[in-house]
Each structure stands twice: as C-alpha cells, then as structure tokens.
CSV table of C-alpha atoms and ligand atoms in Angstrom, one decimal:
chain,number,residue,atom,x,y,z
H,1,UNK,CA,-12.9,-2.3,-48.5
H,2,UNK,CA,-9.7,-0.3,-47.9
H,3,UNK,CA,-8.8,0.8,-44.9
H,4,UNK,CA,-8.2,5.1,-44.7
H,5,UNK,CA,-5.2,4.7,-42.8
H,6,UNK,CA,-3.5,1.3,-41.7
H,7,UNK,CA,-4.5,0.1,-38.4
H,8,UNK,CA,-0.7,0.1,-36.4
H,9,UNK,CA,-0.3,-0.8,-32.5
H,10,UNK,CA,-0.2,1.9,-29.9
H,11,UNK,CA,2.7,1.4,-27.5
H,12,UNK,CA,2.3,3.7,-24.8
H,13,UNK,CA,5.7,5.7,-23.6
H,14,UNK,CA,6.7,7.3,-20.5
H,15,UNK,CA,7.1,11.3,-20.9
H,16,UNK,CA,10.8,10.8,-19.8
H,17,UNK,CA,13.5,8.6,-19.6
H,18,UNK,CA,16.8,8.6,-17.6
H,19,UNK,CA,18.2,12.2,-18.7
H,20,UNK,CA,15.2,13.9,-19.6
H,21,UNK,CA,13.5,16.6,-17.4
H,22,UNK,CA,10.9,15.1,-15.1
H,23,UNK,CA,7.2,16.0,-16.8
H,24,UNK,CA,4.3,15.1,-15.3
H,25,UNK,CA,2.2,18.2,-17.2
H,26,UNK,CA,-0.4,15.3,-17.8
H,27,UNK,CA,-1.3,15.2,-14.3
H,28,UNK,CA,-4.2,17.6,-13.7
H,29,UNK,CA,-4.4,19.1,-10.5
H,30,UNK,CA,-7.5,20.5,-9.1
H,31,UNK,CA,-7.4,23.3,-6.2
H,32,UNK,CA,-7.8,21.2,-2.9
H,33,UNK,CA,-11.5,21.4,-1.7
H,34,UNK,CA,-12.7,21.8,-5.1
H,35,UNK,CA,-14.4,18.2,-5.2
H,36,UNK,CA,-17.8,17.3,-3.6
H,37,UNK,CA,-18.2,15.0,-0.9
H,38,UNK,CA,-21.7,13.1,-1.9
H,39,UNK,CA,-23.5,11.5,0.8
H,40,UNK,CA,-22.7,8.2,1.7
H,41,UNK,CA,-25.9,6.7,0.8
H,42,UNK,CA,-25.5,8.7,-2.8
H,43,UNK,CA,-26.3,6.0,-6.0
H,44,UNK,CA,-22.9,5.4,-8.0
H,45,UNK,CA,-24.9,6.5,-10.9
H,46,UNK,CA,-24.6,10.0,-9.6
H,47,UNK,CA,-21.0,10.1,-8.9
H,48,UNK,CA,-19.3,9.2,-11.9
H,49,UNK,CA,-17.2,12.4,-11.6
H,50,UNK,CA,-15.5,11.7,-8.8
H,51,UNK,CA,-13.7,9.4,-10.5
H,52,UNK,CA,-11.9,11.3,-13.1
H,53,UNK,CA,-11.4,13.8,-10.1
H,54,UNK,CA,-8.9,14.4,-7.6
H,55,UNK,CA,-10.2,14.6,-4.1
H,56,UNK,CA,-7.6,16.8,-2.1
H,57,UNK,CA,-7.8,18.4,1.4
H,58,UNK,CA,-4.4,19.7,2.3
H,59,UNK,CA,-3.8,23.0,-0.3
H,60,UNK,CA,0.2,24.0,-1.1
H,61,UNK,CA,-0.5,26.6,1.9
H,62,UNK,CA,-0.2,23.4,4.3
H,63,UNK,CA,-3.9,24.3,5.2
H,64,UNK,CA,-6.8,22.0,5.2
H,65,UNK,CA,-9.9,22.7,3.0
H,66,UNK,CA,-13.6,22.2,1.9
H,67,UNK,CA,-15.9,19.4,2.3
H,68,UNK,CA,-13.7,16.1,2.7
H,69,UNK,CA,-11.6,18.3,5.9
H,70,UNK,CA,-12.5,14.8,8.3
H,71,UNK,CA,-11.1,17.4,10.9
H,72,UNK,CA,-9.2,15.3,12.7
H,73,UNK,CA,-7.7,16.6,16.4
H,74,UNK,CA,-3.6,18.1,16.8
H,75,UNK,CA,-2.9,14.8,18.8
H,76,UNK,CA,-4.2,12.2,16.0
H,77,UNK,CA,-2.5,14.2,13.4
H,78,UNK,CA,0.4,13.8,15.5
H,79,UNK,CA,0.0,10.5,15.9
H,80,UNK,CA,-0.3,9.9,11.9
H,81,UNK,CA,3.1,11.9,11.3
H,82,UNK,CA,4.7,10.0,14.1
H,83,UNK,CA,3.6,6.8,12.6
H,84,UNK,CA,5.2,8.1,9.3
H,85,UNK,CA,8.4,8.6,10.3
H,86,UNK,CA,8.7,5.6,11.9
H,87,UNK,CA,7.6,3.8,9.1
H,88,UNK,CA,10.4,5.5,7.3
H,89,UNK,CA,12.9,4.8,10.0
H,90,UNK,CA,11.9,0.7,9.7
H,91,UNK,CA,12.3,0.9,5.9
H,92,UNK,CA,15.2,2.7,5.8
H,93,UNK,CA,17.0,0.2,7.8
H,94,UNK,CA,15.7,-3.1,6.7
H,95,UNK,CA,16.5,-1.7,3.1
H,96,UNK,CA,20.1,-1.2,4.5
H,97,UNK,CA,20.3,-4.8,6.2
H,98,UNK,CA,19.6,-6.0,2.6
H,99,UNK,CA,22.5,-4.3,1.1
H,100,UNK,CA,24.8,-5.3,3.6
H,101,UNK,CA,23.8,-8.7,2.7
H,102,UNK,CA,21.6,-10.0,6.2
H,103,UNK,CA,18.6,-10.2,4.2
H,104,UNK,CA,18.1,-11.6,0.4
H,105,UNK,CA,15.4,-9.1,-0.5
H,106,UNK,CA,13.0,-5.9,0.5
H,107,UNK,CA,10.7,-3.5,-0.8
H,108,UNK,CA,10.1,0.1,0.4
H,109,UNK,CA,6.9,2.1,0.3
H,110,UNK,CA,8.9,5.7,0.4
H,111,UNK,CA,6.9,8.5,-0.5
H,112,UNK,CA,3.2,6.1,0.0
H,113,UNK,CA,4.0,6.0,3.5
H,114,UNK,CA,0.4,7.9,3.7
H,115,UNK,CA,-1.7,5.3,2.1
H,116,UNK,CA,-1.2,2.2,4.7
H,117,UNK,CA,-1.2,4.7,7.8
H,118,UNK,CA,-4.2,6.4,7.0
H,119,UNK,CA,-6.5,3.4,6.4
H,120,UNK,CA,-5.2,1.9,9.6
H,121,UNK,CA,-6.3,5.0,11.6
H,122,UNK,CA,-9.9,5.5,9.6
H,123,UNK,CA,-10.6,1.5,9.7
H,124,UNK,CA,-11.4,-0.2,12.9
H,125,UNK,CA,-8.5,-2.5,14.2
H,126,UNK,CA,-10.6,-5.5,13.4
H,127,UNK,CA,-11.5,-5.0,9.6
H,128,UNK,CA,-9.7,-7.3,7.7
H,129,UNK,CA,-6.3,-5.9,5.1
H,130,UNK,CA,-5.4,-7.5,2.4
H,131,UNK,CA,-2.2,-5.9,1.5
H,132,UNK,CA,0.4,-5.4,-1.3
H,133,UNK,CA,3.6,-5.1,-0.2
H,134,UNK,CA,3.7,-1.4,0.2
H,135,UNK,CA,1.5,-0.9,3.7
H,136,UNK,CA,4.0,-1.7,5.8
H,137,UNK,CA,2.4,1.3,7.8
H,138,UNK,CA,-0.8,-0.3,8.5
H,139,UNK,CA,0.8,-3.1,10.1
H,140,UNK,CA,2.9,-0.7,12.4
H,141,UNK,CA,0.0,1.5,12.9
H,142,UNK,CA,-2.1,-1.2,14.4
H,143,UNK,CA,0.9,-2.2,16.7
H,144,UNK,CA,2.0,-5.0,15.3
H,145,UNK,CA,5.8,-5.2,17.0
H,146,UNK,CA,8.9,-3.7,14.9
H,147,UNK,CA,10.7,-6.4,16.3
H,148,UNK,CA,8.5,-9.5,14.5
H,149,UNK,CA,8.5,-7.7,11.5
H,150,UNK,CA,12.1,-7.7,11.5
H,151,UNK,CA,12.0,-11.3,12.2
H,152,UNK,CA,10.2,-12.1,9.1
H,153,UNK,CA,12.2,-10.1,6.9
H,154,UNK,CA,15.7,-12.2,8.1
H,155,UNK,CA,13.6,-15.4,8.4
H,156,UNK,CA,15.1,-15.8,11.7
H,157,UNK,CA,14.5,-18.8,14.3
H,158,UNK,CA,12.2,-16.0,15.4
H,159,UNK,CA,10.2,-15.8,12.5
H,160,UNK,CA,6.4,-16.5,13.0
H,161,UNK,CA,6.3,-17.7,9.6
H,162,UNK,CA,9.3,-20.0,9.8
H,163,UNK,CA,11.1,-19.0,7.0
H,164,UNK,CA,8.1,-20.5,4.7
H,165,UNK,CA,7.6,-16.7,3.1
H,166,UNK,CA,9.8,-14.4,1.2
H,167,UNK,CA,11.0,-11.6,3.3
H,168,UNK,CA,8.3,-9.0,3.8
H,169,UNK,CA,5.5,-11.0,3.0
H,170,UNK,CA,4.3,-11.1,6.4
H,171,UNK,CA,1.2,-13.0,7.8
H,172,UNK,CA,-0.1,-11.3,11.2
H,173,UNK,CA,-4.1,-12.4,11.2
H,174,UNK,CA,-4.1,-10.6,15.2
H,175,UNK,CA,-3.6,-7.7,13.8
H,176,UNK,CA,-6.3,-7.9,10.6
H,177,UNK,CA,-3.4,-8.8,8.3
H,178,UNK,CA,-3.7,-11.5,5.7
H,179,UNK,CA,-1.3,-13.6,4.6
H,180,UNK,CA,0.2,-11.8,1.8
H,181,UNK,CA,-0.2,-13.2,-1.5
H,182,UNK,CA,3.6,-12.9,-4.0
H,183,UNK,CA,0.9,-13.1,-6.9
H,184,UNK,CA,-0.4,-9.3,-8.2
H,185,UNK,CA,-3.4,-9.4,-7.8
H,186,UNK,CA,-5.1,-12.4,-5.9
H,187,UNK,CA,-5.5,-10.3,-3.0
H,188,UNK,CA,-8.6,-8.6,-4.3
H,189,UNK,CA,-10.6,-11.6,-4.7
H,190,UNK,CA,-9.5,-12.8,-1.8
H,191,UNK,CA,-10.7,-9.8,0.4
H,192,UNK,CA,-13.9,-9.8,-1.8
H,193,UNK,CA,-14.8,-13.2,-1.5
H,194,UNK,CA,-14.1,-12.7,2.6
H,195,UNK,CA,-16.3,-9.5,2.7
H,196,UNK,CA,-19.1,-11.7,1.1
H,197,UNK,CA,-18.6,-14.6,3.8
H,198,UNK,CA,-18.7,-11.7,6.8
H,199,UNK,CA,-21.8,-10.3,5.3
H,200,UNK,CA,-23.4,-13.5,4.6
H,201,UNK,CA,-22.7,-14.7,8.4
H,202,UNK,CA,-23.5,-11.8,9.9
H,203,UNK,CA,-20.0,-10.6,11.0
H,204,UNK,CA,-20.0,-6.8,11.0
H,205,UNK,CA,-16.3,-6.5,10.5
H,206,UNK,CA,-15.5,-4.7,6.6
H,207,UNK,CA,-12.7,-5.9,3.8
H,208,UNK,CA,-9.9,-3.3,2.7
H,209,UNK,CA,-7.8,-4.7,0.1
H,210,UNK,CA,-4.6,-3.0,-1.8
H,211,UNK,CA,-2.8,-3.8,-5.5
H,212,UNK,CA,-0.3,-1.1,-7.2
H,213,UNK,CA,-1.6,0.3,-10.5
H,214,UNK,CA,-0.4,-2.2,-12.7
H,215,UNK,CA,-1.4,-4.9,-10.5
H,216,UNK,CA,-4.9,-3.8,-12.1
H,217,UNK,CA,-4.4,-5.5,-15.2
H,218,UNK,CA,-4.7,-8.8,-13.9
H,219,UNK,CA,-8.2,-10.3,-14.4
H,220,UNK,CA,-8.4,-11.2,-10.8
H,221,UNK,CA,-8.9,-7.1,-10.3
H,222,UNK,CA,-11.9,-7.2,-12.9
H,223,UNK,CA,-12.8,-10.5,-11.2
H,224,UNK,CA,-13.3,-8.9,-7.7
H,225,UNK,CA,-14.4,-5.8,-8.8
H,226,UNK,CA,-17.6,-7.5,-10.3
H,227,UNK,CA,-18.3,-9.4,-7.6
H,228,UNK,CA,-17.6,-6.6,-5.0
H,229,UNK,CA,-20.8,-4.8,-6.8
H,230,UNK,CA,-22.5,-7.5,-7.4
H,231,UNK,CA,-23.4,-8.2,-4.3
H,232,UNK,CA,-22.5,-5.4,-2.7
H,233,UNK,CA,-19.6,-6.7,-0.6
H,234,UNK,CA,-18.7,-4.8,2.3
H,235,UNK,CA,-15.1,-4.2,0.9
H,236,UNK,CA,-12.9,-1.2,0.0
H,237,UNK,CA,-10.8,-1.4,-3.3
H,238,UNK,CA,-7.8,1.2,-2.6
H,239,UNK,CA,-5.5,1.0,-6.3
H,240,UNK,CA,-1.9,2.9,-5.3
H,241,UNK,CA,-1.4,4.7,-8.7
H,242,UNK,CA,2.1,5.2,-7.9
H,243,UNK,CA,2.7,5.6,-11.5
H,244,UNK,CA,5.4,3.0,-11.8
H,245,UNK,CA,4.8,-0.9,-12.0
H,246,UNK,CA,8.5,-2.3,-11.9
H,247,UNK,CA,9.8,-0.3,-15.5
H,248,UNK,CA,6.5,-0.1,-17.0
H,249,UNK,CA,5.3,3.5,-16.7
H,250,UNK,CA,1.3,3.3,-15.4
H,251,UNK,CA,0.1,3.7,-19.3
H,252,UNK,CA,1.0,0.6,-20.1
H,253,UNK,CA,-1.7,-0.9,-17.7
H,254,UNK,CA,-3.9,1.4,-19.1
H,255,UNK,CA,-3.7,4.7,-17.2
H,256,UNK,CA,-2.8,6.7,-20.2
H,257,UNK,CA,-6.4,7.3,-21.8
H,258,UNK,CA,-8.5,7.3,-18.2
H,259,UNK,CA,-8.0,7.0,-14.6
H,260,UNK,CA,-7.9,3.7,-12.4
H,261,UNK,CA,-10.4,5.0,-10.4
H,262,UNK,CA,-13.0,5.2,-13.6
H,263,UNK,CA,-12.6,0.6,-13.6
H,264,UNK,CA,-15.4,0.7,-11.1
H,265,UNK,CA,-17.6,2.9,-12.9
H,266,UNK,CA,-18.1,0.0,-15.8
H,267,UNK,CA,-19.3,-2.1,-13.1
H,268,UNK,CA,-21.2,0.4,-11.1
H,269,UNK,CA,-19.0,0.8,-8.1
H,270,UNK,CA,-18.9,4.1,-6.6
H,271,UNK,CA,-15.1,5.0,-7.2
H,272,UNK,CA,-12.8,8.0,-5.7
H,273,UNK,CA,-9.9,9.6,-7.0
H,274,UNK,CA,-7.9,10.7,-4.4
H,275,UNK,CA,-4.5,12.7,-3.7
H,276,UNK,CA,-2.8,9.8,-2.3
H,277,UNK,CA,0.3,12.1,-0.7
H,278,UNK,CA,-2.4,13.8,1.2
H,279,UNK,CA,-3.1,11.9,4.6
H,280,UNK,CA,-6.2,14.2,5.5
H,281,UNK,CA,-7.8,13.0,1.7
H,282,UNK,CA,-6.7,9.2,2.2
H,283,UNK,CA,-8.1,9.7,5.6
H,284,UNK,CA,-11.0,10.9,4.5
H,285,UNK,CA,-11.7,8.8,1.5
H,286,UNK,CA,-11.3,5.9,3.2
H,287,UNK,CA,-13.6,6.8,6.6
H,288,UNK,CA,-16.0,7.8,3.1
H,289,UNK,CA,-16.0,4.3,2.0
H,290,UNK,CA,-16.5,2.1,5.5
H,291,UNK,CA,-18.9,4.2,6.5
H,292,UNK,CA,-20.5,3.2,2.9
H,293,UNK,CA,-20.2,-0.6,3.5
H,294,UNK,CA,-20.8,-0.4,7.3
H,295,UNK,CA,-23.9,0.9,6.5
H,296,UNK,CA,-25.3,-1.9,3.9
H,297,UNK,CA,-24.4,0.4,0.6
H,298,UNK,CA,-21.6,-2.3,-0.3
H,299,UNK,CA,-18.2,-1.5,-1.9
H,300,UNK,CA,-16.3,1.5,-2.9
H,301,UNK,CA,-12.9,1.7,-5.5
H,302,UNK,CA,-10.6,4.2,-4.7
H,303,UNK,CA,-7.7,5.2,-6.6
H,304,UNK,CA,-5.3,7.1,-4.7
H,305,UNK,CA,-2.7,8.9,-6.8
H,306,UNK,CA,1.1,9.1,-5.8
H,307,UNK,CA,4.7,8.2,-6.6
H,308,UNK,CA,6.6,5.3,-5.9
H,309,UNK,CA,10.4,7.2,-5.0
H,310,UNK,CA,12.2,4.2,-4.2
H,311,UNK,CA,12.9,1.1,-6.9
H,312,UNK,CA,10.5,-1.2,-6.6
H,313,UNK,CA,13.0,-3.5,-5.1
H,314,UNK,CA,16.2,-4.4,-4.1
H,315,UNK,CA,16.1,-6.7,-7.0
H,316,UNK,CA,15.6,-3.3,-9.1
H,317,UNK,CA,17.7,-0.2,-10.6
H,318,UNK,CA,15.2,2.6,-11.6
H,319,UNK,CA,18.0,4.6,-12.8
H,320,UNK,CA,17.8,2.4,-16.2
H,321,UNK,CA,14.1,3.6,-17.1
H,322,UNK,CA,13.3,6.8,-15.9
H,323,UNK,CA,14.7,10.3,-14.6
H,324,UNK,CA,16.7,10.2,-11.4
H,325,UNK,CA,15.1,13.6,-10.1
H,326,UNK,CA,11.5,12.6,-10.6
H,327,UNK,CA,10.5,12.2,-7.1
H,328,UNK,CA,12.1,15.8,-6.6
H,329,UNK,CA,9.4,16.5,-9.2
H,330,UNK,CA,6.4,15.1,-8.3
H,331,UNK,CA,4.0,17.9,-8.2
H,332,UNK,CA,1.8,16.3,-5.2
H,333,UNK,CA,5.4,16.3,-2.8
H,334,UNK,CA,6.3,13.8,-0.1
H,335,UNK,CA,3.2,12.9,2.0
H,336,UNK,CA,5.2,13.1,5.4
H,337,UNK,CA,6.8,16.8,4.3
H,338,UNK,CA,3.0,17.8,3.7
H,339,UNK,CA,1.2,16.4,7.0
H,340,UNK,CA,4.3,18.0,8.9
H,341,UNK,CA,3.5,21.8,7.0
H,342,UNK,CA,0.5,21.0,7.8
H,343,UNK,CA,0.7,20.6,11.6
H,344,UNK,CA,3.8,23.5,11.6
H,345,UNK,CA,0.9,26.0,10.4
H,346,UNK,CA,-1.2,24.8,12.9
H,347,UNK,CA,1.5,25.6,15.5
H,348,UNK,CA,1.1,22.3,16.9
H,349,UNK,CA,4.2,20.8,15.4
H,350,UNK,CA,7.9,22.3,14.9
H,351,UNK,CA,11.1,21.7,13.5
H,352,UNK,CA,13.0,20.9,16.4
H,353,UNK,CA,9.8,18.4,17.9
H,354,UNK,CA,10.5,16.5,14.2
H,355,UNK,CA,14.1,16.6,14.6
H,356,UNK,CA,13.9,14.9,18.2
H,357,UNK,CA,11.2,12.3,16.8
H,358,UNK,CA,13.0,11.2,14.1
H,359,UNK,CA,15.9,10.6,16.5
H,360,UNK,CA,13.9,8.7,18.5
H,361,UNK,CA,12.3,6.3,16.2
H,362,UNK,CA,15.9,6.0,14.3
H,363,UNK,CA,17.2,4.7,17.6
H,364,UNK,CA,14.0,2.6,18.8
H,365,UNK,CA,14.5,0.8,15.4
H,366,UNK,CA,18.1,0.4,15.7
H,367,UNK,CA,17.9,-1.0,19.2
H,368,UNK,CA,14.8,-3.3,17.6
H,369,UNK,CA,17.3,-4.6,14.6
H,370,UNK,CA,20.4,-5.2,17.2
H,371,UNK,CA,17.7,-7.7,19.0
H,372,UNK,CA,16.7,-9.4,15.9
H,373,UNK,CA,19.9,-9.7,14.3
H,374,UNK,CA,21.2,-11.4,17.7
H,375,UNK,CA,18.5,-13.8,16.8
H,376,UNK,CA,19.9,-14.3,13.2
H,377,UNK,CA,19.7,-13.2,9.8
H,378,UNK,CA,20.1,-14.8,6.3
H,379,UNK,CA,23.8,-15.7,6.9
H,380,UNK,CA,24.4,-16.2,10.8
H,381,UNK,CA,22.9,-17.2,14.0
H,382,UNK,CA,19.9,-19.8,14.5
H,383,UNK,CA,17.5,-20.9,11.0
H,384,UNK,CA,14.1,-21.8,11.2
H,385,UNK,CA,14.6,-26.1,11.2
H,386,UNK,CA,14.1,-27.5,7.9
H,387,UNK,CA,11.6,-29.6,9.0
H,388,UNK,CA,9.4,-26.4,9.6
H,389,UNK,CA,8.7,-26.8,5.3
H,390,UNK,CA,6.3,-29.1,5.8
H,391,UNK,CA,5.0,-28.3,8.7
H,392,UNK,CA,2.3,-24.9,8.8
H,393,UNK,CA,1.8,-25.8,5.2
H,394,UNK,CA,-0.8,-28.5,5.1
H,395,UNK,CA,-3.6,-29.5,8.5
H,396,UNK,CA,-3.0,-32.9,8.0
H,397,UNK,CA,0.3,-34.5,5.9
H,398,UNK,CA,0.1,-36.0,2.5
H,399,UNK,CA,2.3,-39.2,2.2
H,400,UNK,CA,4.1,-37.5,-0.3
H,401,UNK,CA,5.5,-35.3,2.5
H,402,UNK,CA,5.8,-37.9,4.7
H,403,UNK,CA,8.2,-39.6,1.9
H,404,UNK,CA,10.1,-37.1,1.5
H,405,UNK,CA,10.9,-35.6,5.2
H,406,UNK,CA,11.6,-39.5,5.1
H,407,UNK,CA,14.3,-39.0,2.5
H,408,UNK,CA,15.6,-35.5,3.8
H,409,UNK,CA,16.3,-38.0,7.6
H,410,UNK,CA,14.4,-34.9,9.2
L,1,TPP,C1,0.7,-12.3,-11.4
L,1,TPP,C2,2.1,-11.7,-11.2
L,1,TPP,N1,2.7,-11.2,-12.3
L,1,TPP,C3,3.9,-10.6,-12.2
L,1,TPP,C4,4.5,-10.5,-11.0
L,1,TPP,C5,5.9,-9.9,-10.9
L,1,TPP,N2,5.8,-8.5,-10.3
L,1,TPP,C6,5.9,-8.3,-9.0
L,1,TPP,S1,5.6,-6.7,-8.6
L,1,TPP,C7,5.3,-6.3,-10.2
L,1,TPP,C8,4.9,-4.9,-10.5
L,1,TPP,C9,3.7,-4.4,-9.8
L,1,TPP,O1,3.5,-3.0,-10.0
L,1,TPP,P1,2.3,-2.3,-9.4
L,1,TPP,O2,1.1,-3.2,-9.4
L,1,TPP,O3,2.1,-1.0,-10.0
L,1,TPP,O4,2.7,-2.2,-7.8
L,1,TPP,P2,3.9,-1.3,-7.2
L,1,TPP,O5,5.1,-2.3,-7.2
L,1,TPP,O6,4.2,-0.2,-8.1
L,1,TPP,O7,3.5,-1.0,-5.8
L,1,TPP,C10,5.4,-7.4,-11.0
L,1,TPP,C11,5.3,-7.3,-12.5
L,1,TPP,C12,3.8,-11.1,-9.9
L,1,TPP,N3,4.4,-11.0,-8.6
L,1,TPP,N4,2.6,-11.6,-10.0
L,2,MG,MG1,2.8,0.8,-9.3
C-alpha cells in the first residue's frame, strides 16, 4: 500500500507575529441577540449549536439586545463598571510594585476584567470559585479587602497565607475562594469533585471553576468534564479563550479546527459560547448555568471568548511572539469601554462620573498599598517567621519536620 500523499505533522501558526498587522478575520462574529436562549431544563442533545455560537448581548451601538438581555437595573450595572475599574486600578498598581522590585511576581487579567466580575454578581456569595489566576475581580466583587490581597501579593507579616504561596495565589475560603492551585488545570477536578460532595450531602451551595484556554489541554480538564456530566455535578466550567496561553497562540491547544466550548458536547454537557468582553452575555450565561445546576439539571461548559492584553506575566515579554497593537485590534474591544457605552447611552453614566471614579479608586488603592507596604514587601519591613513553613502545611507534624525545624534552631 502506498500512501497518496505523505502523512506530515500539522503545526498550527498564529495569523501574525510581531510586525505583522493584527488579523483576527477567523473570528466570526454574529450580530448580538442573534443566538437563542434554550430553556434551562433544555436536553444538551438539543443545544449543540450553541456551542460553536457566540452568545452576545451588548451590539457595537452600546445597546443591549434579544433573548439573553438578563436586564439588569442602572444601579447594578453601575455597580459592575465600578467594580471594573477598580479592579484595574488594583492591577495596575500591584503590576507597578513588581517592577519597582517590592514584589517578585504578578499577573494581570486586563481586558478579562469582565469574566471574574460578572460571575461574582450572577453567583450567590456562597458558591464555591475555583479560580485561575485571572479573576482577581470576583475576589474584589465579593468584598474580600484590597488591603489582604495586597498582603499576599508582598508576602508580608500580614499575609494570611504566611508567605507559603506565590504572590497572587491567594487562599480566601470566607469569601468562596479556594486555595488556588500553580498547576493548570487541577482546579477543575477539584471544583468537580466538591460539587459532587455538596450534592451528595445535601448542601445546596453550586461549584464555578476557571482555566485559560490552553489550560484545556491538560487531562485533568477532560477528567472533570466527564465526571461533571456524569453525574451531573452541580458545577459551572467557564474556559477564558483569551487566545493566548503564555506564546502559544490558542490553536496549539486545539482551538484552531473547533471551539473550546464544543469539549463538552463529546461528553454531553450543555456548553455556551459566549462574548467574554460583554459583561451583560457573561452575566447572563452564567445566571443560565446556576440556575441549570440549582435546579438538579447538573453542569454547564462555557467558553467565554476574549483577549488577554497584558503578558501573561511579569515573568513574560509578549512583544517577542505576537503584534504589539493586537489588543487595539481585537474586534470584541475592551469589556470596561463597552459596559461604560453601554450605561453612557442609557444616560445613566457620563464621562466626567468615570473620570471622578477612576480617581477615586486610583487613590483608595494607593492609600490601600501605602498601608501594606508599611507592613512590608519582598525586600523591607517585617517577613512572615520562617517557622511559619511548616506550620499551616500539615494538621499534625511528621518527624521529618520536626527534624528539620530541629536543624534550622527555629
Ligand atoms: C500543569 C502545568 N503546566 C504548565 C504550567 C506553566 N504555565 C503556567 S500558565 C501557562 C499558560 C496558561 O495559559 P492559559 O491556560 O491559556 O491561561 P492564561 O494564562 O492565558 O489565562 C503555563 C504553560 C503550569 N503552571 N502547570
Ligand atoms: Mg489563555
């Protein structure tokens, strides 16, 4: 037998690189309100589409449209753009404190700031989050102060994790936040296999769990996925396709040929595709999906699509692997920018209220990080004790520890 033509790898490529003109013509973009909303209840069998769809609400006209509108009141829309901006404002300044050398590491979640806030606004402030490290906004959303956040990210004597975790990793169970896990990944299991414990002992609370799109090619996504349907865990899989995954472009994890979103259909999942810089669609995909597993019809996937503007570090360049203006290009925009039109055209919003805002939150965090930093940072004041390493590891000590704090005199 001779083969036609010789079987040769396929090795996927981004559409541009560093120089090129941004193109993201392979990103199909349907009018907003063009995408049913099924019923709740509706058999995944039915609603295969939706995941090779794009669920979007707010149109390019900043107005919101057809049947996923979750018509939310001026004030909370207010509320969610507030929340935005002072996400931003916490970012933005932690990212500085790193580069000025008072921290040895942090991530931003600029331009995704949409994903975190709205599932803390459409989730109850009991369901349990297990996070990447991009939902900073959840965490601020639910109220969890600026000020221990900050704490944690210059492992500080202040730190409620005692220096044990790397800087943003943070750990805040009050506030429905799991300890989050450095390993892509493990989170979804984790939130799985906790939505199966809370269903099996009657706890009413629901899972949400997060991982970036090339996060999804670990087999602990396939892992959890199964088991989610399965048994019908009361758990919401929410993939941030923010097209990047360190300087792998999103094909390389396989979002060239199909969507993220369409995973979950070879397992029977009912699974969204959603317009992940639109906080009205997040909102409204997500309120779609707890509904779903408050009600007994188990676990949804959503994919929400967006764009990761910032490196994905401060341990990363982005300049070296892909076009500098691409964020300037993204045809879905900047989710705050949207949400602001938006509430602009409603008249319940207006440049100058923004301007004062930001001002505020720029200063509230400010005044936050001269607190923290009198506390310490990486290089100066007061260090969680060394001694605190094996402690809040471990319930009871091994004599292994016990031999070496022994060794260490601590
Ligand atoms: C199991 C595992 N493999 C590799 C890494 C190193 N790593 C950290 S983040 C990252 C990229 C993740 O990209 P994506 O899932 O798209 O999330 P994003 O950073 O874009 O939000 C990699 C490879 C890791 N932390 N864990
Ligand atoms: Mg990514």
């Amino acid at each position: 037998m001779q083969n036609l033509s010789k079987p040769r790898l396929h090795i996927p490529v981004p559409a541009a690189r560093p120089g090129d003109t941004p193109d993201f013509s392979r990103l199909e973009i349907p009018e907003a309100g063009s995408v049913r909303r099924p019923d709740t209840a509706s058999d995944p069998a039915e609603m295969r589409d939706l995941a090779y769809d794009l669920i979007r609400v707010l149109d390019f006209d900043h107005r919101a449209v057809g049947p996923w509108d979750p018509r939310l009141d001026p004030e909370t829309l207010r509320r969610a753009l507030r929340l935005m901006v002072l996400d931003r404002a916490f970012e933005e300044r932690m990212h500085q404190a790193q580069r000025q050398g008072k921290t040895s590491f942090f991530m931003r979640g600029l331009g995704e700031e949409a994903i975190g806030i709205a599932h803390a606004m459409a989730l109850s402030d009991e369901d349990m989050c297990f996070t990447s490290y991009r939902q900073q906004g959840l965490l601020i959303a639910r109220g969890c102060p600026l000020i221990d956040m900050m704490n944690q990210v210059y492992n500080n004597a202040a730190d409620k994790l005692h220096g044990l975790q790397v800087p943003l990793h943070y750990s805040f169970p009050e506030f429905g936040y799991f300890a989050m896990s450095g390993n892509l990944a493990t989170q979804v299991p984790q939130a799985v296999g906790w939505a199966m414990a809370a269903a099996y002992s009657g706890d009413d609370r629901i899972a949400a769990t997060f991982l970036g799109d090339g996060a999804t090619a670990e087999g602990d996504f396939y892992t959890g996925l199964l088991f989610a349907s399965v048994y019908r865990a009361p758990v919401i899989i929410s993939v941030s396709n923010n097209q990047w995954a360190i300087s792998c472009f999103a094909g390389i994890a396989g979002g060239e040929r199909t969507t993220f979103a369409a995973r979950g259909v070879g397992v029977g999942l009912p699974s969204l595709r959603v317009d992940g810089n639109d906080f009205l669609a997040v909102y409204a995909a997500v309120q779609w999906a707890a509904e779903r597993a408050r009600s007994n019809h188990g676990a949804t996937l959503i994919e929400f699509v967006t764009y990761r503007a910032h490196g994905h570090s401060t341990s990363d360049d982005p300049t070296r692997y892909r076009p500098a203006d691409e964020f300037a290009a993204w045809p879905l925009g900047d989710p705050l920018q949207r949400l602001k039109g938006h509430l602009v055209a409603l008249d319940e919003w207006s440049e100058e209220r923004h301007q004062a805002y930001e001002q505020e939150a720029k200063d509230e965090v400010r005044a936050l990080q001269r607190e923290a930093e009198a506390i310490g940072t990486l290089h100066t004041g007061t260090k969680p004790s060394a001694r605190a390493m094996f402690d809040h590891v471990f319930e009871e000590s091994d004599w292994r520890h016990r031999r070496q704090r022994q060794e260490m005199g601590i």
